[in-house]
Every structure is written in structure tokens, then in C-alpha cells.
PDB file of C-alpha atoms and ligand atoms in Angstrom:
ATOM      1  CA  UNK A 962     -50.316  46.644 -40.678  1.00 30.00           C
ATOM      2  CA  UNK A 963     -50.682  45.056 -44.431  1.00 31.00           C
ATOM      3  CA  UNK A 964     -47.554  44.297 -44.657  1.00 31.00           C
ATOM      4  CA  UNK A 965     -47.694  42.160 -41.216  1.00 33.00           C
ATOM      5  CA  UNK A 966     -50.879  40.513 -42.078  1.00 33.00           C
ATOM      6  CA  UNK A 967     -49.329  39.545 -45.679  1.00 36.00           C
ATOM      7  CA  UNK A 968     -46.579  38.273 -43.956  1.00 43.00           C
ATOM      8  CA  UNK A 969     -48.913  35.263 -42.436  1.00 50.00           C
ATOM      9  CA  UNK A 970     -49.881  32.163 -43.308  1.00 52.00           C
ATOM     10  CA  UNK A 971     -51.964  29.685 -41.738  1.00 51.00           C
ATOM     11  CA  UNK A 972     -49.858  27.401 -41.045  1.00 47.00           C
ATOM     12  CA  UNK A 973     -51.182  23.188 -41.167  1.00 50.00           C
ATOM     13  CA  UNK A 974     -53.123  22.959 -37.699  1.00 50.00           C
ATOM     14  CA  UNK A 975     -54.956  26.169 -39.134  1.00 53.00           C
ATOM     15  CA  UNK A 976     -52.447  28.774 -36.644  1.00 52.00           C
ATOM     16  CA  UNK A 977     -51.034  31.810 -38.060  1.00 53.00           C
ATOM     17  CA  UNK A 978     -47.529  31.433 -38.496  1.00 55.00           C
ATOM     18  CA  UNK A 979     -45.706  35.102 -39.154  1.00 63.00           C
ATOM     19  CA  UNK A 980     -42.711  36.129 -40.965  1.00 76.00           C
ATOM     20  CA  UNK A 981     -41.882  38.144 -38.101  1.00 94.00           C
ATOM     21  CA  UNK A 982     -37.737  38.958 -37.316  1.00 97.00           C
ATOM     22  CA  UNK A 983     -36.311  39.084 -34.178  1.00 98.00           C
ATOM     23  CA  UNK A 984     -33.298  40.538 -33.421  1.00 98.00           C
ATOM     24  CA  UNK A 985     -30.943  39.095 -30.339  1.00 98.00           C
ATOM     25  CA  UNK A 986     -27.890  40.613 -28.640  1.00 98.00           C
ATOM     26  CA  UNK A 987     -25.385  40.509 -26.311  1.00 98.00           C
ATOM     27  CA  UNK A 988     -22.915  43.285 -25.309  1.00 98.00           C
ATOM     28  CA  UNK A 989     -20.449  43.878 -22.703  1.00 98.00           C
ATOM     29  CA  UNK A 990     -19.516  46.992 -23.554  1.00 97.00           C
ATOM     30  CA  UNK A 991     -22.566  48.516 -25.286  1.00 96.00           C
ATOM     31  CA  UNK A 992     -20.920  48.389 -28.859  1.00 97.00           C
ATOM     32  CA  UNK A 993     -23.360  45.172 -29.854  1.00 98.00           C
ATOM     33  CA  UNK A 994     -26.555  47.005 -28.221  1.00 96.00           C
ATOM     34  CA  UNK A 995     -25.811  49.714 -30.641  1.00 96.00           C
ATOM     35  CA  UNK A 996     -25.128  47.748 -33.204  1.00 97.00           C
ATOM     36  CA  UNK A 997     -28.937  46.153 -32.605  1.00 97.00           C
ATOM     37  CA  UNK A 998     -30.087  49.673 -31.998  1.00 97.00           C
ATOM     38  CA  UNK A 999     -29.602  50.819 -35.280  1.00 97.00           C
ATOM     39  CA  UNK A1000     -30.678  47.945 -37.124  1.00 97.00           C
ATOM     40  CA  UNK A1001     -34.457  48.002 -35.703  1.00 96.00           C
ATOM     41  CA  UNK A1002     -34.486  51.215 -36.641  1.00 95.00           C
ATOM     42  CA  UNK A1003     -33.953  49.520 -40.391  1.00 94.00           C
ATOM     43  CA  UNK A1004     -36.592  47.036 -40.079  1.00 96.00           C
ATOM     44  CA  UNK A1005     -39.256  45.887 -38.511  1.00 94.00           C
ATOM     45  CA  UNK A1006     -38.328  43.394 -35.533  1.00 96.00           C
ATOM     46  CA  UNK A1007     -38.945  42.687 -32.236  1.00 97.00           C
ATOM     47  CA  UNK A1008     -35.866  42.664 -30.100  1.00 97.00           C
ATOM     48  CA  UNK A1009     -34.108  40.549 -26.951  1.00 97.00           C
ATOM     49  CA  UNK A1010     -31.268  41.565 -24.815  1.00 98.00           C
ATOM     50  CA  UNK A1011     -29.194  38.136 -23.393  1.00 98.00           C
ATOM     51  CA  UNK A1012     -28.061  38.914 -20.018  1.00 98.00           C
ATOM     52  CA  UNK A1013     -25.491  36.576 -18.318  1.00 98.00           C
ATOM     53  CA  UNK A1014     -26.731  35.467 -14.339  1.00 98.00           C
ATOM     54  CA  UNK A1015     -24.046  36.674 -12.973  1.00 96.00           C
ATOM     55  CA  UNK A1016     -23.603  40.155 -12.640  1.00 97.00           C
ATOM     56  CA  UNK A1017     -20.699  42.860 -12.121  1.00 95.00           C
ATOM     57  CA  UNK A1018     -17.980  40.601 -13.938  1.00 96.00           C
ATOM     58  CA  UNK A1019     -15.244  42.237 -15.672  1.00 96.00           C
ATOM     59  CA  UNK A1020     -14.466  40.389 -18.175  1.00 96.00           C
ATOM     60  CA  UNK A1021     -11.594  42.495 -19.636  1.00 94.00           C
ATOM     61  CA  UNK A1022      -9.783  41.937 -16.157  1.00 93.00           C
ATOM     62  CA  UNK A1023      -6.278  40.222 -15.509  1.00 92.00           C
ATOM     63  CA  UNK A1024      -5.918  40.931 -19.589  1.00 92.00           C
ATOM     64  CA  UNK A1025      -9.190  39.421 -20.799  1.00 94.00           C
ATOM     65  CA  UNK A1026      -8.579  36.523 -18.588  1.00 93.00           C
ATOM     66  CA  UNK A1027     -12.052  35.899 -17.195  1.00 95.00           C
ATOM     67  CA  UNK A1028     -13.462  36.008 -20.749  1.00 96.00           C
ATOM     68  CA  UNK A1029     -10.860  33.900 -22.443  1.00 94.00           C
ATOM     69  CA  UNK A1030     -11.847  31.206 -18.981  1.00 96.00           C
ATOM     70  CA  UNK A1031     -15.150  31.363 -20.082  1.00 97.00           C
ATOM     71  CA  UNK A1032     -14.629  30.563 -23.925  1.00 98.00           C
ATOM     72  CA  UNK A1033     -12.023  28.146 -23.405  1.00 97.00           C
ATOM     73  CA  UNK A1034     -14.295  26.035 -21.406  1.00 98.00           C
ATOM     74  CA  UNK A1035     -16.778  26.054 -24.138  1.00 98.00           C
ATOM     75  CA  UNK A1036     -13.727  25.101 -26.721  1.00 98.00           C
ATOM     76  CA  UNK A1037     -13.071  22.043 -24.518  1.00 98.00           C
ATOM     77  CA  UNK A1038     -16.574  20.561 -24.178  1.00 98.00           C
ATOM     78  CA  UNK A1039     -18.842  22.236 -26.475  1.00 98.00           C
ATOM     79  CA  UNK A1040     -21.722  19.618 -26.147  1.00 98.00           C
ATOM     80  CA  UNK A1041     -21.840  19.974 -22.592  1.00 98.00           C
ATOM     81  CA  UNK A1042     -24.088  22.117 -21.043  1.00 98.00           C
ATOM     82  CA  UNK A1043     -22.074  22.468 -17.866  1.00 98.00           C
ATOM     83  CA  UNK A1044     -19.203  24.567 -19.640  1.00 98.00           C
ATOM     84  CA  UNK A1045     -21.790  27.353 -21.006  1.00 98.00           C
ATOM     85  CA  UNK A1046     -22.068  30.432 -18.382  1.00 98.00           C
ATOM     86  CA  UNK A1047     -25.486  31.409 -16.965  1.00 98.00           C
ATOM     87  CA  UNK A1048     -27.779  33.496 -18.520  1.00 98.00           C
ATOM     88  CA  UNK A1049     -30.964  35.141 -17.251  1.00 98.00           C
ATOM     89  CA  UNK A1050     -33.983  32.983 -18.510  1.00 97.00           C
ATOM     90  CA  UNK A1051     -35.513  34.013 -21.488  1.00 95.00           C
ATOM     91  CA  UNK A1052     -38.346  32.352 -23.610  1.00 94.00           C
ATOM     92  CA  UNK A1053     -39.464  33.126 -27.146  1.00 97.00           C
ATOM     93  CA  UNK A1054     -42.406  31.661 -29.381  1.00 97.00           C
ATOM     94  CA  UNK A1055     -40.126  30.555 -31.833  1.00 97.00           C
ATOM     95  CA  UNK A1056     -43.478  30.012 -34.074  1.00 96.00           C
ATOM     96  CA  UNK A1057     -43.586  33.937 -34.365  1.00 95.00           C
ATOM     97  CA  UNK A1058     -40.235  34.126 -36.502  1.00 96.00           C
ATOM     98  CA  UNK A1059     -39.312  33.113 -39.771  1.00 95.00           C
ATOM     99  CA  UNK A1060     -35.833  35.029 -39.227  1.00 97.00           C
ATOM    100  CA  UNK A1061     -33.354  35.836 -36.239  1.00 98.00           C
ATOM    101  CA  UNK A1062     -30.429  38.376 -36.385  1.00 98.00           C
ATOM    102  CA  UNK A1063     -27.465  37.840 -34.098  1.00 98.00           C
ATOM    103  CA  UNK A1064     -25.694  40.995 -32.910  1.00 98.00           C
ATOM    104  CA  UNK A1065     -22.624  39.446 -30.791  1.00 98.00           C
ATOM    105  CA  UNK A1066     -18.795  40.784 -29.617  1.00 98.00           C
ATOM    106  CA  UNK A1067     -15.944  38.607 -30.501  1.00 98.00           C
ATOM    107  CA  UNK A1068     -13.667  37.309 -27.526  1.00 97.00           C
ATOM    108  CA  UNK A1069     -10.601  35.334 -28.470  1.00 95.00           C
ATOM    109  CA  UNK A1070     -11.990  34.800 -31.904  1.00 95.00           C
ATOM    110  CA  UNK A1071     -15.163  32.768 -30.841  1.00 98.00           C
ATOM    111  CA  UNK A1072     -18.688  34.064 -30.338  1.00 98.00           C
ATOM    112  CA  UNK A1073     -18.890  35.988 -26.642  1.00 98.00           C
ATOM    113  CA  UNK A1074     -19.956  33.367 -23.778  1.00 98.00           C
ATOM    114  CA  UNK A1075     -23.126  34.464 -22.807  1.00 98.00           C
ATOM    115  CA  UNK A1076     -24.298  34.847 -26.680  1.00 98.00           C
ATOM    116  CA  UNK A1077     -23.062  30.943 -27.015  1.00 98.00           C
ATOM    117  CA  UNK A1078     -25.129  30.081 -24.097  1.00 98.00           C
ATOM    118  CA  UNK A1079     -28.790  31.440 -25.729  1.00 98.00           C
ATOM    119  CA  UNK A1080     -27.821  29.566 -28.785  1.00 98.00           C
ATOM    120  CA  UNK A1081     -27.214  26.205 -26.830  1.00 98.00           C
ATOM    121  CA  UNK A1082     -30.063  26.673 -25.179  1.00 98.00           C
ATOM    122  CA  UNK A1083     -32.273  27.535 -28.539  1.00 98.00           C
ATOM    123  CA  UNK A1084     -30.204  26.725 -31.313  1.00 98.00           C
ATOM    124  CA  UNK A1085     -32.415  23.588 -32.484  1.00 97.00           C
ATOM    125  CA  UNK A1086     -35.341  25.734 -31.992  1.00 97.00           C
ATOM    126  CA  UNK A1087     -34.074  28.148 -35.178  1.00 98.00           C
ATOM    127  CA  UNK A1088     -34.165  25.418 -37.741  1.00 97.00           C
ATOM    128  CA  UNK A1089     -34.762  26.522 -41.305  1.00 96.00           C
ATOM    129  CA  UNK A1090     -35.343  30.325 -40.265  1.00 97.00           C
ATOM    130  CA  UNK A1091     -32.732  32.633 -42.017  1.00 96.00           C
ATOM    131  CA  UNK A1092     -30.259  34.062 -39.737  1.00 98.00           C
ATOM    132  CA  UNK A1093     -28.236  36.907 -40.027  1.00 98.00           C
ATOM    133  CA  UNK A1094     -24.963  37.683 -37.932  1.00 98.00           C
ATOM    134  CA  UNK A1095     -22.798  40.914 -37.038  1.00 98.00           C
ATOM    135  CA  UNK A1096     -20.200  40.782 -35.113  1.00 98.00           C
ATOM    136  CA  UNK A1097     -17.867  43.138 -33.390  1.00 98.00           C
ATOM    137  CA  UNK A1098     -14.676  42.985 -32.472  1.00 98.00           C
ATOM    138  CA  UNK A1099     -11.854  45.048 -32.005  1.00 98.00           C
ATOM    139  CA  UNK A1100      -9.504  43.761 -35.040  1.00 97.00           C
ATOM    140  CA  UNK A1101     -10.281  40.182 -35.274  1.00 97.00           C
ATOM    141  CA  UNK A1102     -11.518  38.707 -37.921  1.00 98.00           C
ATOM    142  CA  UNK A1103     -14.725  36.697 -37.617  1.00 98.00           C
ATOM    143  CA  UNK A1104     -14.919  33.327 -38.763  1.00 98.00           C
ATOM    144  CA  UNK A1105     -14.578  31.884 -35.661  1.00 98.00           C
ATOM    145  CA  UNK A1106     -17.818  33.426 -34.473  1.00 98.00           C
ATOM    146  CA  UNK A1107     -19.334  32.125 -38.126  1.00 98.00           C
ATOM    147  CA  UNK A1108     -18.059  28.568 -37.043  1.00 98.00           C
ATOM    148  CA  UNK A1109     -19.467  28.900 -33.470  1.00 98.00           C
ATOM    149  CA  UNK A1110     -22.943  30.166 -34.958  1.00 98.00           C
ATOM    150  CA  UNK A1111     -22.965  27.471 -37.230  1.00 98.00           C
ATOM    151  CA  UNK A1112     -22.349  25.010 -35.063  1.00 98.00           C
ATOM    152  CA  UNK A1113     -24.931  26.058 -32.251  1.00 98.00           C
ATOM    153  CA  UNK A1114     -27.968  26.623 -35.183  1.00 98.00           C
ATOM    154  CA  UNK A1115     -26.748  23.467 -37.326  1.00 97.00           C
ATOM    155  CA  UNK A1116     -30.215  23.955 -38.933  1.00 97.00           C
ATOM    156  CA  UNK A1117     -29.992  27.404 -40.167  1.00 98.00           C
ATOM    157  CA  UNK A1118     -30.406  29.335 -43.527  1.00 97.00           C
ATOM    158  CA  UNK A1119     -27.188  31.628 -42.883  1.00 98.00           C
ATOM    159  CA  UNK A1120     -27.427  34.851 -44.814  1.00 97.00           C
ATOM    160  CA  UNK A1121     -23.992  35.346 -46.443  1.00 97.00           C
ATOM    161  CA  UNK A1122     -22.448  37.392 -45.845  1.00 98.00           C
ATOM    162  CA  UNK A1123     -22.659  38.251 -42.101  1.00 98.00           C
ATOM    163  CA  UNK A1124     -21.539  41.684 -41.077  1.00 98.00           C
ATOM    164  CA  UNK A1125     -18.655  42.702 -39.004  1.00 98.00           C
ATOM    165  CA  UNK A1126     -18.146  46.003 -37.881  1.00 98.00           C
ATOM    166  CA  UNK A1127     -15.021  46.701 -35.577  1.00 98.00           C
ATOM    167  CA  UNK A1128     -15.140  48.938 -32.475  1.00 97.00           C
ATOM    168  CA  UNK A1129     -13.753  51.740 -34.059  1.00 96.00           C
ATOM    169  CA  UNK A1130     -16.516  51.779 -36.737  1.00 95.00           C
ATOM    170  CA  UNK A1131     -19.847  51.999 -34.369  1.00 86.00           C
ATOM    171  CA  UNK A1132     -20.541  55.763 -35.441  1.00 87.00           C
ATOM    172  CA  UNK A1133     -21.037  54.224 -38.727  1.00 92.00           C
ATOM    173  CA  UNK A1134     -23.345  50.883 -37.968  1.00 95.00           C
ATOM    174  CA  UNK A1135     -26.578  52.863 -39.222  1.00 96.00           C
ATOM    175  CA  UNK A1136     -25.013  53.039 -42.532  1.00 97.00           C
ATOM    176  CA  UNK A1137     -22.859  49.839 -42.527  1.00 98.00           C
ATOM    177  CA  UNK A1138     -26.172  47.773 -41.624  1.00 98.00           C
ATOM    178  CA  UNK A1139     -28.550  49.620 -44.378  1.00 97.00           C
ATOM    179  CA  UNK A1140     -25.622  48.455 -46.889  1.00 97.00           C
ATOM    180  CA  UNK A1141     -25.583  45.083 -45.523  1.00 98.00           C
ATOM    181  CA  UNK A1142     -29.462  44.876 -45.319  1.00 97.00           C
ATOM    182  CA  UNK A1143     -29.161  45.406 -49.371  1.00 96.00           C
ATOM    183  CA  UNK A1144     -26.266  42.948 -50.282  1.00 97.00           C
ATOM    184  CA  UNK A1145     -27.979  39.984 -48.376  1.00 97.00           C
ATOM    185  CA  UNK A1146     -31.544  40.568 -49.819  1.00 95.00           C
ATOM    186  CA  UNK A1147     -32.808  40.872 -46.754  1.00 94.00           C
ATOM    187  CA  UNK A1148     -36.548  39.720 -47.131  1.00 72.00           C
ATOM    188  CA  UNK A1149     -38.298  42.704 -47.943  1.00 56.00           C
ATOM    189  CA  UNK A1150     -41.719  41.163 -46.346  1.00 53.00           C
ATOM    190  CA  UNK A1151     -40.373  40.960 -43.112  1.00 51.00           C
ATOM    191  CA  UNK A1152     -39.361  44.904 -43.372  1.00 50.00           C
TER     192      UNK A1152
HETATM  193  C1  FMN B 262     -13.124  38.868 -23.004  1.00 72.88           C
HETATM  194  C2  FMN B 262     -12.908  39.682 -24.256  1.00 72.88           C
HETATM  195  C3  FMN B 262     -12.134  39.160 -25.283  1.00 72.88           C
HETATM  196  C4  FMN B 262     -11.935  39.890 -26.453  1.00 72.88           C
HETATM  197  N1  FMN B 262     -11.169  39.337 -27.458  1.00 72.88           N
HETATM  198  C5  FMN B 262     -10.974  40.037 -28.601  1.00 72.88           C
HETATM  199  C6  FMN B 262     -10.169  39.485 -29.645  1.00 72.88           C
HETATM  200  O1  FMN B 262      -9.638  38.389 -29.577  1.00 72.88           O
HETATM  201  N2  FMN B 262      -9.997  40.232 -30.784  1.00 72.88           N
HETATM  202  C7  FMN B 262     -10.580  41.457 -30.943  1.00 72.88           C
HETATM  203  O2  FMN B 262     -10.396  42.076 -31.990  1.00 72.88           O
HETATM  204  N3  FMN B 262     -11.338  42.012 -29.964  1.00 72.88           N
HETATM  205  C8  FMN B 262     -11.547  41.327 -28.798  1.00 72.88           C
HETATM  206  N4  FMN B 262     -12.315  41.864 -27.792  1.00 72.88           N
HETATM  207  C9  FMN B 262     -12.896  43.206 -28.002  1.00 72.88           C
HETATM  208  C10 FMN B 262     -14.385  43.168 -28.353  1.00 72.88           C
HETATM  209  O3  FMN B 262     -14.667  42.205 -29.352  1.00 72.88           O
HETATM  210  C11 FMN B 262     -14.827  44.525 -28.883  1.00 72.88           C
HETATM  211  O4  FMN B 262     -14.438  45.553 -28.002  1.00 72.88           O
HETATM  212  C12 FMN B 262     -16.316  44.586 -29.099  1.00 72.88           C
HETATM  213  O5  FMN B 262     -16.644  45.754 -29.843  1.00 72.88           O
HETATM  214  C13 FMN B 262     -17.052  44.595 -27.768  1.00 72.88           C
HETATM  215  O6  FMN B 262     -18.441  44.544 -27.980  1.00 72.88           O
HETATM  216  P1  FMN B 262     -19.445  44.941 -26.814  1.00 72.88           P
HETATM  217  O7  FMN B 262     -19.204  46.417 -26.537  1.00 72.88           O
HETATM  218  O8  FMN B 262     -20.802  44.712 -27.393  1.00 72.88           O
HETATM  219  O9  FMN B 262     -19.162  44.109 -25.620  1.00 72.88           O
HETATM  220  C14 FMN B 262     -12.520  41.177 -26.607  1.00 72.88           C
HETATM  221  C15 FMN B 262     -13.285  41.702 -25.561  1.00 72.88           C
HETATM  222  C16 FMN B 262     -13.476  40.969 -24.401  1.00 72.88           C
HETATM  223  C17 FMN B 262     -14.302  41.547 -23.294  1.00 72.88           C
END
């Protein structure tokens, strides 16, 4: 409860403005809901799920095809809203965080559709908050997801360096995120 009340400040119309962290993530699978699971059970956060609109699509079909569509339209046109799928609506008082940590799968090297569509949509809104990212993927390396993230939050204080944790390393997130928690500093007030 101290810690929480230490983290405010009244801000300059006189409104408390918290170093609160939320924690956002997207998963087709499950591997990024773990992934989120285990890290607010690290810290204090509150915590979103993105959901895309459209439900009960596969897509791993047709060898990934649906998913590769759905990033390859966002490749093309990536300042139009029109290529970014759907997503369930979801609002957040941006004035409540000071930091936001991304928990997103990789497809074909970019950031997973629906994941890219949240950040379109609120992107601006995380100016100067610190934001951290883990990704997971199945072998692929992630700096394509670090470009997309960048690109979507142009205004954000990236923690470096995000985390990536492959499939075949979920049993080990818990540990893997209380290790990356340390290296990055993460801000101990918002614990
Ligand atoms: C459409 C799609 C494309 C993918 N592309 C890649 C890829 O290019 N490289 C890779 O290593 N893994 C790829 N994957 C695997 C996922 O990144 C990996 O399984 C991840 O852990 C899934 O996270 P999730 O369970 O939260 O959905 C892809 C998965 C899907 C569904």
C-alpha cells in the first residue's frame, strides 16, 4: 500500500498520476499468456489480454498462411488503418501507467497481427512511459518485432534489452523473466 502511494505524484492540474505497470498480451497458442502469467507474479501490474474480433481462425493453417496474410498486409501499408485486423475494443487510462510490458508471439519475424493492431490503435498514447518487450517465437530471432514495436510506440523509453524466450523454453519463463527483471533495472517503485 506504501509503496503504491509513494509511487504518486500529483501531477500539474493537482491529479494523482501513478507509477503503476501494466502488462499487455497477445497469444495464439497460450505460450505469450504464460509468458504474462509469470511475470505478474514478479511484480506488481495490472494486466490486459488483446483479443482479435474475429474468432475461431487458425492461423497456423495452409502452413501459416492466414497469419503470414495478415502481417504482410501490415508490411505493405503500415500507416493505414485498414490493413490492421480487428481486435475486441479495449480502453485504458493511460494516465494510470508510467510503464507497459509487451508479451507478444513472433509470426514471420514481425510482431503477431492482433498485438500490432492495440499498438496502432494506442501507440501515441505510450509516449515517454518505459516499455518492456518479450517475445516468443519458435526459433526466430526478434528484431523484427523490436522494429515493429518501435515503430508503433515511436515515443517510447525501450528497456534494452527486451526478452525473448522460444517455445521450447516456457517451463522456464518464471526464471528467465526474474533474470531479465534484474538486467534491465526494472524500476523497483513500480514492484
Ligand atoms: C502465423 C504464425 C507465424 C509464425 N511464424 C514464426 C516464425 O517465422 N518463426 C518462428 O520461430 N516461429 C513462428 N511462429 C511460432 C510462434 O512464434 C511460437 O509458437 C510462439 O511461441 C507462439 O506464441 P503463442 O502461443 O503465444 O501464440 C509462428 C506462429 C504463427 C501462428
Amino acid at each position: 500500500m506504501w509503496k503504491t502511494v509513494a509511487a504518486c505524484a500529483l501531477g500539474l492540474g493537482m491529479t494523482a498520476v501513478c507509477a503503476k505497470t501494466l502488462v499487455v498480451s497477445y497469444s495464439f497458442t497460450g505460450n505469450a499468456d504464460r509468458i504474462a502469467a509469470a511475470l505478474v507474479k514478479e511484480i506488481k501490474a495490472d494486466q490486459i489480454k488483446i483479443e482479435p474480433a474475429q474468432k475461431g481462425i487458425d492461423y497456423a493453417a495452409n502452413n501459416y498462411s492466414i497469419g503470414s496474410d495478415l502481417v504482410g498486409e501490415i508490411r505493405q501499408k503500415p500507416d493505414s488503418e485498414a490493413s490492421y485486423p480487428k481486435i475486441d475494443p479495449v480502453k485504458v487510462d493511460w494516465s494510470q501507467y508510467s510503464t507497459v510490458i509487451i508479451a507478444t508471439p513472433l509470426w514471420w519475424s514481425n510482431m503477431a497481427a492482433s498485438m500490432q493492431t492495440f499498438l496502432f490503435e494506442n501507440g501515441k498514447d505510450m509516449s515517454g512511459k518505459k516499455i518492456g518487450l518479450i517475445v516468443t517465437s519458435a526459433s526466430s530471432g526478434i528484431s523484427g518485432v523490436e522494429r515493429d514495436a518501435k515503430r508503433l510506440i515511436p515515443g517510447g523509453d525501450f528497456y534494452s534489452p527486451s526478452l525473448w524466450i522460444r517455445s521450447s523454453q516456457s517451463s522456464s519463463a518464471g526464471s528467465m523473466i526474474a533474470d531479465w527483471l534484474k538486467r534491465i533495472h526494472y524500476d523497483e517503485a513500480a514492484k
